[in-house]
């Protein structure tokens, strides 16, 4: 499906550094070595409610990954999905007495607007679960044919025991896996499963629920993890550079996805790095659609908040930290934006080459956006207090924060 329009990324003098990033699977930083075309898959929204600041923070992190790569003169092949059929979406549509396809379309359209306003680079392939079904069915059939899947009352489950590498992405102990599986869409209690952690690959058609022709699988709809695997394998192939999402996706979603893909292809790894953003909270609890403690990007925009300030508020936090959204976070970003805009509004200023290098270095070091902001703050403070005579320096700073941080001054 259509994604959203791309904002232009200005070219900067020189070249950026290779990205060193924290990988959940190894538990430490790794320096990525993508080819001329870097490949990234970022899990998309389940469109039953509007984009909140938690979503925006996670997509901001992966937008930075792309900007670092683009600055090394690589191309980026970016794929994102939309989980446009799944239990939470169907439950919300049912609760509110609306058509589930209309709900999904409306919220996806709003997400596109929010992403555009925040200057997030669009994926080249933006793929819905429903449109991916023709690719999902043969993948489930292959898993079944190689003995890694089994049927239970018409539903098809993946057998985690078929994969010796299962557990290597999240590195969690059995009890934690079991608990998270139950909290995050799994059904550990269902009688008849080979292993409580086995996830659903294909859900047989239920009365009153949408279903599709699944060939030898029978009518039904896809499970969650196989959706992202089918889309990633179709558009990126095995061994792509970064699999991204919020930290709540490490288990079970990314663990199961890697396992499905590695089992079905016999190749390893699914992704070179599994990268996870921290959770944004409101009033002391993780912002979540199910709890309803949300601040929506669209609501802030409606209130007249400049989207550039929202972006600066996200950038002021390290992507791996868990942090809390407050009014003060936004106020600080609004003030910073005003200081930066004032500093670049003159034709000359203090030399800017070093600032560009500092931003590059900060981002290459596990996407340290707060350090990048501080580098610009220091330049803006000198501009404010002493000014400078370098012609074009403000223009260079302006282009650098646009290209590397997605901030348009
Ligand atoms: N459709 C699936 C992924 S395939 C899904 O998790 N959708 S979602 O709408 O629930 O979340 C979209 C992305 O936002 C995920 O990467 C998720 O980890 C992230 N996310 C959700 N809540 C927060 C939060 N409070 N803070 C940071 N990131 C969040
Ligand atoms: Zn996903």
CSV table of N, CA, C and O in Angstrom, one decimal, residues 344-384:
chain,number,residue,atom,x,y,z
A,344,UNK,N,20.2,30.1,13.5
A,344,UNK,CA,20.4,29.9,12.1
A,344,UNK,C,19.8,30.9,11.2
A,344,UNK,O,19.9,30.9,10.0
A,345,UNK,N,19.2,32.0,11.8
A,345,UNK,CA,18.5,33.0,11.0
A,345,UNK,C,19.5,34.1,10.5
A,345,UNK,O,19.1,34.9,9.8
A,346,UNK,N,20.8,34.0,10.9
A,346,UNK,CA,21.7,35.0,10.4
A,346,UNK,C,22.6,34.4,9.3
A,346,UNK,O,22.7,33.1,9.2
A,347,UNK,N,23.2,35.2,8.4
A,347,UNK,CA,23.9,34.6,7.3
A,347,UNK,C,25.3,34.0,7.8
A,347,UNK,O,25.8,33.2,7.1
A,348,UNK,N,25.8,34.5,8.8
A,348,UNK,CA,27.1,34.0,9.3
A,348,UNK,C,27.1,33.6,10.8
A,348,UNK,O,26.2,34.0,11.5
A,349,UNK,N,28.2,32.9,11.2
A,349,UNK,CA,28.2,32.5,12.6
A,349,UNK,C,29.5,31.8,12.9
A,349,UNK,O,30.4,31.8,12.1
A,350,UNK,N,29.6,31.1,14.1
A,350,UNK,CA,30.8,30.4,14.4
A,350,UNK,C,31.0,29.2,13.5
A,350,UNK,O,30.0,28.7,12.9
A,351,UNK,N,32.2,28.8,13.3
A,351,UNK,CA,32.5,27.6,12.4
A,351,UNK,C,31.6,26.4,12.7
A,351,UNK,O,31.4,26.2,13.9
A,352,UNK,N,31.1,25.7,11.7
A,352,UNK,CA,30.1,24.7,11.9
A,352,UNK,C,30.6,23.3,11.6
A,352,UNK,O,30.0,22.3,11.9
A,353,UNK,N,31.8,23.2,10.9
A,353,UNK,CA,32.3,21.9,10.5
A,353,UNK,C,32.4,20.9,11.7
A,353,UNK,O,32.0,19.7,11.6
A,354,UNK,N,32.8,21.4,12.8
A,354,UNK,CA,33.0,20.5,14.0
A,354,UNK,C,31.7,20.0,14.5
A,354,UNK,O,31.5,18.9,15.0
A,355,UNK,N,30.6,20.9,14.4
A,355,UNK,CA,29.3,20.5,14.9
A,355,UNK,C,28.8,19.3,14.1
A,355,UNK,O,28.2,18.4,14.6
A,356,UNK,N,29.0,19.4,12.8
A,356,UNK,CA,28.5,18.3,11.9
A,356,UNK,C,29.2,17.0,12.3
A,356,UNK,O,28.5,16.0,12.4
A,357,UNK,N,30.5,17.1,12.5
A,357,UNK,CA,31.2,15.9,12.9
A,357,UNK,C,30.7,15.4,14.3
A,357,UNK,O,30.7,14.2,14.5
A,358,UNK,N,30.4,16.3,15.2
A,358,UNK,CA,30.0,15.9,16.5
A,358,UNK,C,28.6,15.2,16.4
A,358,UNK,O,28.3,14.2,17.1
A,359,UNK,N,27.7,15.7,15.6
A,359,UNK,CA,26.4,15.0,15.4
A,359,UNK,C,26.6,13.6,14.8
A,359,UNK,O,26.1,12.6,15.3
A,360,UNK,N,27.5,13.6,13.8
A,360,UNK,CA,27.8,12.3,13.2
A,360,UNK,C,28.3,11.3,14.2
A,360,UNK,O,27.9,10.1,14.2
A,361,UNK,N,29.3,11.7,15.0
A,361,UNK,CA,29.9,10.8,15.9
A,361,UNK,C,28.9,10.4,17.0
A,361,UNK,O,28.8,9.2,17.3
A,362,UNK,N,28.0,11.3,17.5
A,362,UNK,CA,27.0,10.9,18.5
A,362,UNK,C,26.1,9.9,17.9
A,362,UNK,O,25.8,8.9,18.6
A,363,UNK,N,25.6,10.1,16.7
A,363,UNK,CA,24.6,9.2,16.2
A,363,UNK,C,25.2,7.8,15.9
A,363,UNK,O,24.6,6.8,16.1
A,364,UNK,N,26.5,7.8,15.4
A,364,UNK,CA,27.1,6.5,15.1
A,364,UNK,C,27.3,5.7,16.3
A,364,UNK,O,27.5,4.5,16.3
A,365,UNK,N,27.4,6.4,17.5
A,365,UNK,CA,27.6,5.7,18.7
A,365,UNK,C,26.2,5.4,19.4
A,365,UNK,O,25.7,6.0,20.2
A,366,UNK,N,25.6,4.3,18.9
A,366,UNK,CA,24.3,3.8,19.3
A,366,UNK,C,23.3,4.9,19.4
A,366,UNK,O,22.5,5.0,20.3
A,367,UNK,N,23.2,5.7,18.3
A,367,UNK,CA,22.2,6.7,18.1
A,367,UNK,C,22.0,7.6,19.3
A,367,UNK,O,20.9,7.8,19.8
A,368,UNK,N,23.1,8.2,19.7
A,368,UNK,CA,23.1,9.1,20.9
A,368,UNK,C,22.5,10.5,20.5
A,368,UNK,O,23.3,11.4,20.4
A,369,UNK,N,21.2,10.5,20.3
A,369,UNK,CA,20.6,11.8,19.8
A,369,UNK,C,20.8,12.9,20.9
A,369,UNK,O,21.0,14.1,20.5
A,370,UNK,N,20.6,12.6,22.2
A,370,UNK,CA,20.8,13.7,23.2
A,370,UNK,C,22.2,14.4,23.0
A,370,UNK,O,22.3,15.6,23.2
A,371,UNK,N,23.2,13.6,22.8
A,371,UNK,CA,24.5,14.2,22.6
A,371,UNK,C,24.6,15.0,21.4
A,371,UNK,O,25.3,16.1,21.3
A,372,UNK,N,23.9,14.6,20.3
A,372,UNK,CA,23.9,15.4,19.1
A,372,UNK,C,23.2,16.7,19.4
A,372,UNK,O,23.6,17.8,18.9
A,373,UNK,N,22.1,16.7,20.1
A,373,UNK,CA,21.4,18.0,20.4
A,373,UNK,C,22.3,18.9,21.2
A,373,UNK,O,22.3,20.1,21.0
A,374,UNK,N,23.0,18.3,22.2
A,374,UNK,CA,23.9,19.2,23.0
A,374,UNK,C,25.0,19.8,22.1
A,374,UNK,O,25.4,21.0,22.4
A,375,UNK,N,25.5,19.1,21.1
A,375,UNK,CA,26.5,19.7,20.2
A,375,UNK,C,25.9,20.9,19.5
A,375,UNK,O,26.5,22.0,19.4
A,376,UNK,N,24.7,20.8,19.0
A,376,UNK,CA,24.0,21.9,18.4
A,376,UNK,C,23.7,23.1,19.4
A,376,UNK,O,23.9,24.3,19.1
A,377,UNK,N,23.3,22.7,20.6
A,377,UNK,CA,23.1,23.7,21.6
A,377,UNK,C,24.3,24.5,21.9
A,377,UNK,O,24.2,25.8,22.0
A,378,UNK,N,25.5,23.9,21.9
A,378,UNK,CA,26.7,24.6,22.2
A,378,UNK,C,27.0,25.6,21.1
A,378,UNK,O,27.4,26.8,21.3
A,379,UNK,N,26.8,25.2,19.8
A,379,UNK,CA,27.0,26.1,18.7
A,379,UNK,C,26.1,27.2,18.8
A,379,UNK,O,26.5,28.4,18.6
A,380,UNK,N,24.8,26.9,19.1
A,380,UNK,CA,23.8,28.0,19.1
A,380,UNK,C,24.1,29.0,20.2
A,380,UNK,O,23.8,30.2,20.1
A,381,UNK,N,24.6,28.5,21.3
A,381,UNK,CA,24.9,29.4,22.5
A,381,UNK,C,26.1,30.3,22.1
A,381,UNK,O,26.0,31.5,22.4
A,382,UNK,N,27.1,29.9,21.4
A,382,UNK,CA,28.2,30.7,20.9
A,382,UNK,C,27.6,31.8,19.9
A,382,UNK,O,28.0,33.0,20.0
A,383,UNK,N,26.8,31.3,19.0
A,383,UNK,CA,26.2,32.2,18.0
A,383,UNK,C,25.4,33.3,18.8
A,383,UNK,O,25.5,34.5,18.4
A,384,UNK,N,24.7,32.9,19.8
A,384,UNK,CA,23.9,33.9,20.5
A,384,UNK,C,24.8,34.9,21.3
A,384,UNK,O,24.5,36.1,21.3
